[in-house]
Amino acid sequence: MSVTPILLVGAGALGSSILKGFRRSGHISPSDVMILDLKPQGEAQSYGADGAQLNPTPEVWARAKTIIVAVKPQSWRDMAKMLAGKLDPEAVLISVMAGVRTKDLAEVFAPVKVARVMPTTGVATGKGVASIYAADASALEAARFVFEPIAATATLSDEGLIDAATAVSGSGPAYVYAFARSLEKAALSVNLTPADARTLARATLISAARLLDETGEEPDDLIRKVASPGGTTEAGLKVLCADGGLDDLIKATVEAAFKRSQELG
């Protein structure tokens, strides 16, 4: 099946991250991209300079084989009024909007097939994370083709699991950034300079994540390699992993995000 040309609707933070991922992976060229955005900036403008069509006319939209919708969830029905009836009926629509169900999208855009993807902005680096759901096989194939080169993907068997995936991986980068911020603050409390605290905290997270990625080892195994019995790491872990500590906090964090995702739907 052909997935290009691609029409990207919305080139904000997530839409721009997807474009950056395409540029890095090379599997989608700028000449195969059309971009609809009220105020195209940054990556959208760069794509336009490299051959993408910025804000083409509705007659051109009908050429798109894949439509990626990356507008704010509360704006999607206004977007739908603009697009409905102007798309190729054989096209696939991929929504990256939180909380908007495929059933609602399918009702508006039928007979266009629909997939939902929840990607992280890390797709910009080619190392993002994306959860994919589609009831239709061709929609699922298109979503995989678009996102697998720029993200580790999980194909979900039930759309209801999108809320859980959003709470874990969709919101997860912010949890990691919050941990980095806390580690940097803690470094200041033991008298490291702000510059050294920043360098050590951030580089520690990056190097640990890389080792986790490249070795494929389980977190517990990697912990054991760092935490010698009676050593400094073990002393810190006893505080971090005590009752009410990290496990409980992360569980409560994910559950709160999961609940909110359900409310948005």
mmCIF file with all atom_site columns, N, CA, C and O in Angstrom, residues 69-96:
data_model
loop_
_atom_site.group_PDB
_atom_site.id
_atom_site.type_symbol
_atom_site.label_atom_id
_atom_site.label_alt_id
_atom_site.label_comp_id
_atom_site.label_asym_id
_atom_site.label_entity_id
_atom_site.label_seq_id
_atom_site.pdbx_PDB_ins_code
_atom_site.Cartn_x
_atom_site.Cartn_y
_atom_site.Cartn_z
_atom_site.occupancy
_atom_site.B_iso_or_equiv
_atom_site.pdbx_formal_charge
_atom_site.auth_seq_id
_atom_site.auth_comp_id
_atom_site.auth_asym_id
_atom_site.auth_atom_id
_atom_site.pdbx_PDB_model_num
ATOM 1   N N  . VAL A 1 69 ? -3.288  13.774 12.065 1.00 0.00 ? 69 VAL A N  1
ATOM 2   C CA . VAL A 1 69 ? -3.966  14.874 12.746 1.00 0.00 ? 69 VAL A CA 1
ATOM 3   C C  . VAL A 1 69 ? -3.281  15.117 14.081 1.00 0.00 ? 69 VAL A C  1
ATOM 4   O O  . VAL A 1 69 ? -3.324  14.282 14.991 1.00 0.00 ? 69 VAL A O  1
ATOM 5   N N  . ALA A 1 70 ? -2.641  16.292 14.192 1.00 0.00 ? 70 ALA A N  1
ATOM 6   C CA . ALA A 1 70 ? -1.874  16.627 15.390 1.00 0.00 ? 70 ALA A CA 1
ATOM 7   C C  . ALA A 1 70 ? -2.306  17.963 15.967 1.00 0.00 ? 70 ALA A C  1
ATOM 8   O O  . ALA A 1 70 ? -1.486  18.734 16.465 1.00 0.00 ? 70 ALA A O  1
ATOM 9   N N  . VAL A 1 71 ? -3.618  18.232 15.894 1.00 0.00 ? 71 VAL A N  1
ATOM 10  C CA . VAL A 1 71 ? -4.143  19.453 16.513 1.00 0.00 ? 71 VAL A CA 1
ATOM 11  C C  . VAL A 1 71 ? -4.506  19.161 17.965 1.00 0.00 ? 71 VAL A C  1
ATOM 12  O O  . VAL A 1 71 ? -4.528  18.003 18.399 1.00 0.00 ? 71 VAL A O  1
ATOM 13  N N  . LYS A 1 72 ? -4.797  20.218 18.720 1.00 0.00 ? 72 LYS A N  1
ATOM 14  C CA . LYS A 1 72 ? -5.215  20.032 20.115 1.00 0.00 ? 72 LYS A CA 1
ATOM 15  C C  . LYS A 1 72 ? -6.565  19.306 20.138 1.00 0.00 ? 72 LYS A C  1
ATOM 16  O O  . LYS A 1 72 ? -7.435  19.580 19.293 1.00 0.00 ? 72 LYS A O  1
ATOM 17  N N  . PRO A 1 73 ? -6.751  18.364 21.081 1.00 0.00 ? 73 PRO A N  1
ATOM 18  C CA . PRO A 1 73 ? -7.985  17.566 21.088 1.00 0.00 ? 73 PRO A CA 1
ATOM 19  C C  . PRO A 1 73 ? -9.261  18.402 21.094 1.00 0.00 ? 73 PRO A C  1
ATOM 20  O O  . PRO A 1 73 ? -10.239 18.034 20.441 1.00 0.00 ? 73 PRO A O  1
ATOM 21  N N  . GLN A 1 74 ? -9.228  19.523 21.797 1.00 0.00 ? 74 GLN A N  1
ATOM 22  C CA . GLN A 1 74 ? -10.439 20.341 21.872 1.00 0.00 ? 74 GLN A CA 1
ATOM 23  C C  . GLN A 1 74 ? -10.751 21.056 20.556 1.00 0.00 ? 74 GLN A C  1
ATOM 24  O O  . GLN A 1 74 ? -11.829 21.625 20.393 1.00 0.00 ? 74 GLN A O  1
ATOM 25  N N  . SER A 1 75 ? -9.810  21.009 19.613 1.00 0.00 ? 75 SER A N  1
ATOM 26  C CA . SER A 1 75 ? -10.004 21.698 18.333 1.00 0.00 ? 75 SER A CA 1
ATOM 27  C C  . SER A 1 75 ? -10.371 20.753 17.197 1.00 0.00 ? 75 SER A C  1
ATOM 28  O O  . SER A 1 75 ? -10.585 21.193 16.060 1.00 0.00 ? 75 SER A O  1
ATOM 29  N N  . TRP A 1 76 ? -10.474 19.448 17.494 1.00 0.00 ? 76 TRP A N  1
ATOM 30  C CA . TRP A 1 76 ? -10.550 18.505 16.387 1.00 0.00 ? 76 TRP A CA 1
ATOM 31  C C  . TRP A 1 76 ? -11.849 18.601 15.587 1.00 0.00 ? 76 TRP A C  1
ATOM 32  O O  . TRP A 1 76 ? -11.835 18.393 14.366 1.00 0.00 ? 76 TRP A O  1
ATOM 33  N N  . ARG A 1 77 ? -12.933 18.952 16.230 1.00 0.00 ? 77 ARG A N  1
ATOM 34  C CA . ARG A 1 77 ? -14.193 19.017 15.475 1.00 0.00 ? 77 ARG A CA 1
ATOM 35  C C  . ARG A 1 77 ? -14.194 20.201 14.503 1.00 0.00 ? 77 ARG A C  1
ATOM 36  O O  . ARG A 1 77 ? -14.779 20.114 13.415 1.00 0.00 ? 77 ARG A O  1
ATOM 37  N N  . ASP A 1 78 ? -13.558 21.310 14.882 1.00 0.00 ? 78 ASP A N  1
ATOM 38  C CA . ASP A 1 78 ? -13.417 22.422 13.933 1.00 0.00 ? 78 ASP A CA 1
ATOM 39  C C  . ASP A 1 78 ? -12.552 22.001 12.758 1.00 0.00 ? 78 ASP A C  1
ATOM 40  O O  . ASP A 1 78 ? -12.834 22.345 11.598 1.00 0.00 ? 78 ASP A O  1
ATOM 41  N N  . MET A 1 79 ? -11.489 21.266 13.053 1.00 0.00 ? 79 MET A N  1
ATOM 42  C CA . MET A 1 79 ? -10.626 20.740 12.000 1.00 0.00 ? 79 MET A CA 1
ATOM 43  C C  . MET A 1 79 ? -11.404 19.797 11.090 1.00 0.00 ? 79 MET A C  1
ATOM 44  O O  . MET A 1 79 ? -11.258 19.820 9.865  1.00 0.00 ? 79 MET A O  1
ATOM 45  N N  . ALA A 1 80 ? -12.265 18.965 11.711 1.00 0.00 ? 80 ALA A N  1
ATOM 46  C CA . ALA A 1 80 ? -13.030 17.987 10.939 1.00 0.00 ? 80 ALA A CA 1
ATOM 47  C C  . ALA A 1 80 ? -13.974 18.668 9.953  1.00 0.00 ? 80 ALA A C  1
ATOM 48  O O  . ALA A 1 80 ? -14.148 18.206 8.821  1.00 0.00 ? 80 ALA A O  1
ATOM 49  N N  . LYS A 1 81 ? -14.575 19.788 10.365 1.00 0.00 ? 81 LYS A N  1
ATOM 50  C CA . LYS A 1 81 ? -15.465 20.521 9.460  1.00 0.00 ? 81 LYS A CA 1
ATOM 51  C C  . LYS A 1 81 ? -14.710 21.005 8.233  1.00 0.00 ? 81 LYS A C  1
ATOM 52  O O  . LYS A 1 81 ? -15.255 21.061 7.127  1.00 0.00 ? 81 LYS A O  1
ATOM 53  N N  . MET A 1 82 ? -13.452 21.346 8.422  1.00 0.00 ? 82 MET A N  1
ATOM 54  C CA . MET A 1 82 ? -12.630 21.834 7.324  1.00 0.00 ? 82 MET A CA 1
ATOM 55  C C  . MET A 1 82 ? -12.235 20.709 6.371  1.00 0.00 ? 82 MET A C  1
ATOM 56  O O  . MET A 1 82 ? -12.224 20.885 5.151  1.00 0.00 ? 82 MET A O  1
ATOM 57  N N  . LEU A 1 83 ? -11.945 19.524 6.931  1.00 0.00 ? 83 LEU A N  1
ATOM 58  C CA . LEU A 1 83 ? -11.413 18.426 6.121  1.00 0.00 ? 83 LEU A CA 1
ATOM 59  C C  . LEU A 1 83 ? -12.468 17.470 5.566  1.00 0.00 ? 83 LEU A C  1
ATOM 60  O O  . LEU A 1 83 ? -12.284 16.899 4.487  1.00 0.00 ? 83 LEU A O  1
ATOM 61  N N  . ALA A 1 84 ? -13.526 17.242 6.318  1.00 0.00 ? 84 ALA A N  1
ATOM 62  C CA . ALA A 1 84 ? -14.507 16.212 5.953  1.00 0.00 ? 84 ALA A CA 1
ATOM 63  C C  . ALA A 1 84 ? -15.041 16.429 4.537  1.00 0.00 ? 84 ALA A C  1
ATOM 64  O O  . ALA A 1 84 ? -15.386 17.548 4.139  1.00 0.00 ? 84 ALA A O  1
ATOM 65  N N  . GLY A 1 85 ? -15.061 15.333 3.774  1.00 0.00 ? 85 GLY A N  1
ATOM 66  C CA . GLY A 1 85 ? -15.559 15.385 2.407  1.00 0.00 ? 85 GLY A CA 1
ATOM 67  C C  . GLY A 1 85 ? -14.539 15.839 1.390  1.00 0.00 ? 85 GLY A C  1
ATOM 68  O O  . GLY A 1 85 ? -14.825 15.872 0.191  1.00 0.00 ? 85 GLY A O  1
ATOM 69  N N  . LYS A 1 86 ? -13.339 16.199 1.849  1.00 0.00 ? 86 LYS A N  1
ATOM 70  C CA . LYS A 1 86 ? -12.298 16.687 0.938  1.00 0.00 ? 86 LYS A CA 1
ATOM 71  C C  . LYS A 1 86 ? -11.102 15.740 0.877  1.00 0.00 ? 86 LYS A C  1
ATOM 72  O O  . LYS A 1 86 ? -10.075 16.078 0.299  1.00 0.00 ? 86 LYS A O  1
ATOM 73  N N  . LEU A 1 87 ? -11.236 14.553 1.484  1.00 0.00 ? 87 LEU A N  1
ATOM 74  C CA . LEU A 1 87 ? -10.129 13.609 1.528  1.00 0.00 ? 87 LEU A CA 1
ATOM 75  C C  . LEU A 1 87 ? -10.392 12.417 0.621  1.00 0.00 ? 87 LEU A C  1
ATOM 76  O O  . LEU A 1 87 ? -11.545 12.087 0.311  1.00 0.00 ? 87 LEU A O  1
ATOM 77  N N  . ASP A 1 88 ? -9.317  11.761 0.211  1.00 0.00 ? 88 ASP A N  1
ATOM 78  C CA . ASP A 1 88 ? -9.423  10.533 -0.572 1.00 0.00 ? 88 ASP A CA 1
ATOM 79  C C  . ASP A 1 88 ? -10.119 9.473  0.273  1.00 0.00 ? 88 ASP A C  1
ATOM 80  O O  . ASP A 1 88 ? -9.669  9.168  1.389  1.00 0.00 ? 88 ASP A O  1
ATOM 81  N N  . PRO A 1 89 ? -11.225 8.911  -0.183 1.00 0.00 ? 89 PRO A N  1
ATOM 82  C CA . PRO A 1 89 ? -11.938 7.897  0.609  1.00 0.00 ? 89 PRO A CA 1
ATOM 83  C C  . PRO A 1 89 ? -11.107 6.658  0.900  1.00 0.00 ? 89 PRO A C  1
ATOM 84  O O  . PRO A 1 89 ? -11.422 5.896  1.805  1.00 0.00 ? 89 PRO A O  1
ATOM 85  N N  . GLU A 1 90 ? -10.036 6.452  0.132  1.00 0.00 ? 90 GLU A N  1
ATOM 86  C CA . GLU A 1 90 ? -9.156  5.306  0.360  1.00 0.00 ? 90 GLU A CA 1
ATOM 87  C C  . GLU A 1 90 ? -7.996  5.641  1.306  1.00 0.00 ? 90 GLU A C  1
ATOM 88  O O  . GLU A 1 90 ? -7.147  4.782  1.576  1.00 0.00 ? 90 GLU A O  1
ATOM 89  N N  . ALA A 1 91 ? -7.964  6.860  1.808  1.00 0.00 ? 91 ALA A N  1
ATOM 90  C CA . ALA A 1 91 ? -6.856  7.295  2.662  1.00 0.00 ? 91 ALA A CA 1
ATOM 91  C C  . ALA A 1 91 ? -6.988  6.721  4.069  1.00 0.00 ? 91 ALA A C  1
ATOM 92  O O  . ALA A 1 91 ? -8.036  6.190  4.465  1.00 0.00 ? 91 ALA A O  1
ATOM 93  N N  . VAL A 1 92 ? -5.904  6.838  4.838  1.00 0.00 ? 92 VAL A N  1
ATOM 94  C CA . VAL A 1 92 ? -5.882  6.471  6.260  1.00 0.00 ? 92 VAL A CA 1
ATOM 95  C C  . VAL A 1 92 ? -5.642  7.738  7.073  1.00 0.00 ? 92 VAL A C  1
ATOM 96  O O  . VAL A 1 92 ? -4.745  8.526  6.758  1.00 0.00 ? 92 VAL A O  1
ATOM 97  N N  . LEU A 1 93 ? -6.455  7.921  8.095  1.00 0.00 ? 93 LEU A N  1
ATOM 98  C CA . LEU A 1 93 ? -6.272  9.045  9.011  1.00 0.00 ? 93 LEU A CA 1
ATOM 99  C C  . LEU A 1 93 ? -5.645  8.522  10.297 1.00 0.00 ? 93 LEU A C  1
ATOM 100 O O  . LEU A 1 93 ? -6.162  7.596  10.919 1.00 0.00 ? 93 LEU A O  1
ATOM 101 N N  . ILE A 1 94 ? -4.505  9.115  10.683 1.00 0.00 ? 94 ILE A N  1
ATOM 102 C CA . ILE A 1 94 ? -3.822  8.737  11.914 1.00 0.00 ? 94 ILE A CA 1
ATOM 103 C C  . ILE A 1 94 ? -3.954  9.891  12.892 1.00 0.00 ? 94 ILE A C  1
ATOM 104 O O  . ILE A 1 94 ? -3.439  10.985 12.659 1.00 0.00 ? 94 ILE A O  1
ATOM 105 N N  . SER A 1 95 ? -4.640  9.646  13.994 1.00 0.00 ? 95 SER A N  1
ATOM 106 C CA . SER A 1 95 ? -4.792  10.663 15.028 1.00 0.00 ? 95 SER A CA 1
ATOM 107 C C  . SER A 1 95 ? -3.723  10.492 16.101 1.00 0.00 ? 95 SER A C  1
ATOM 108 O O  . SER A 1 95 ? -3.511  9.386  16.600 1.00 0.00 ? 95 SER A O  1
ATOM 109 N N  . VAL A 1 96 ? -3.048  11.583 16.444 1.00 0.00 ? 96 VAL A N  1
ATOM 110 C CA . VAL A 1 96 ? -2.111  11.563 17.572 1.00 0.00 ? 96 VAL A CA 1
ATOM 111 C C  . VAL A 1 96 ? -2.661  12.428 18.703 1.00 0.00 ? 96 VAL A C  1
ATOM 112 O O  . VAL A 1 96 ? -1.918  12.898 19.567 1.00 0.00 ? 96 VAL A O  1
#
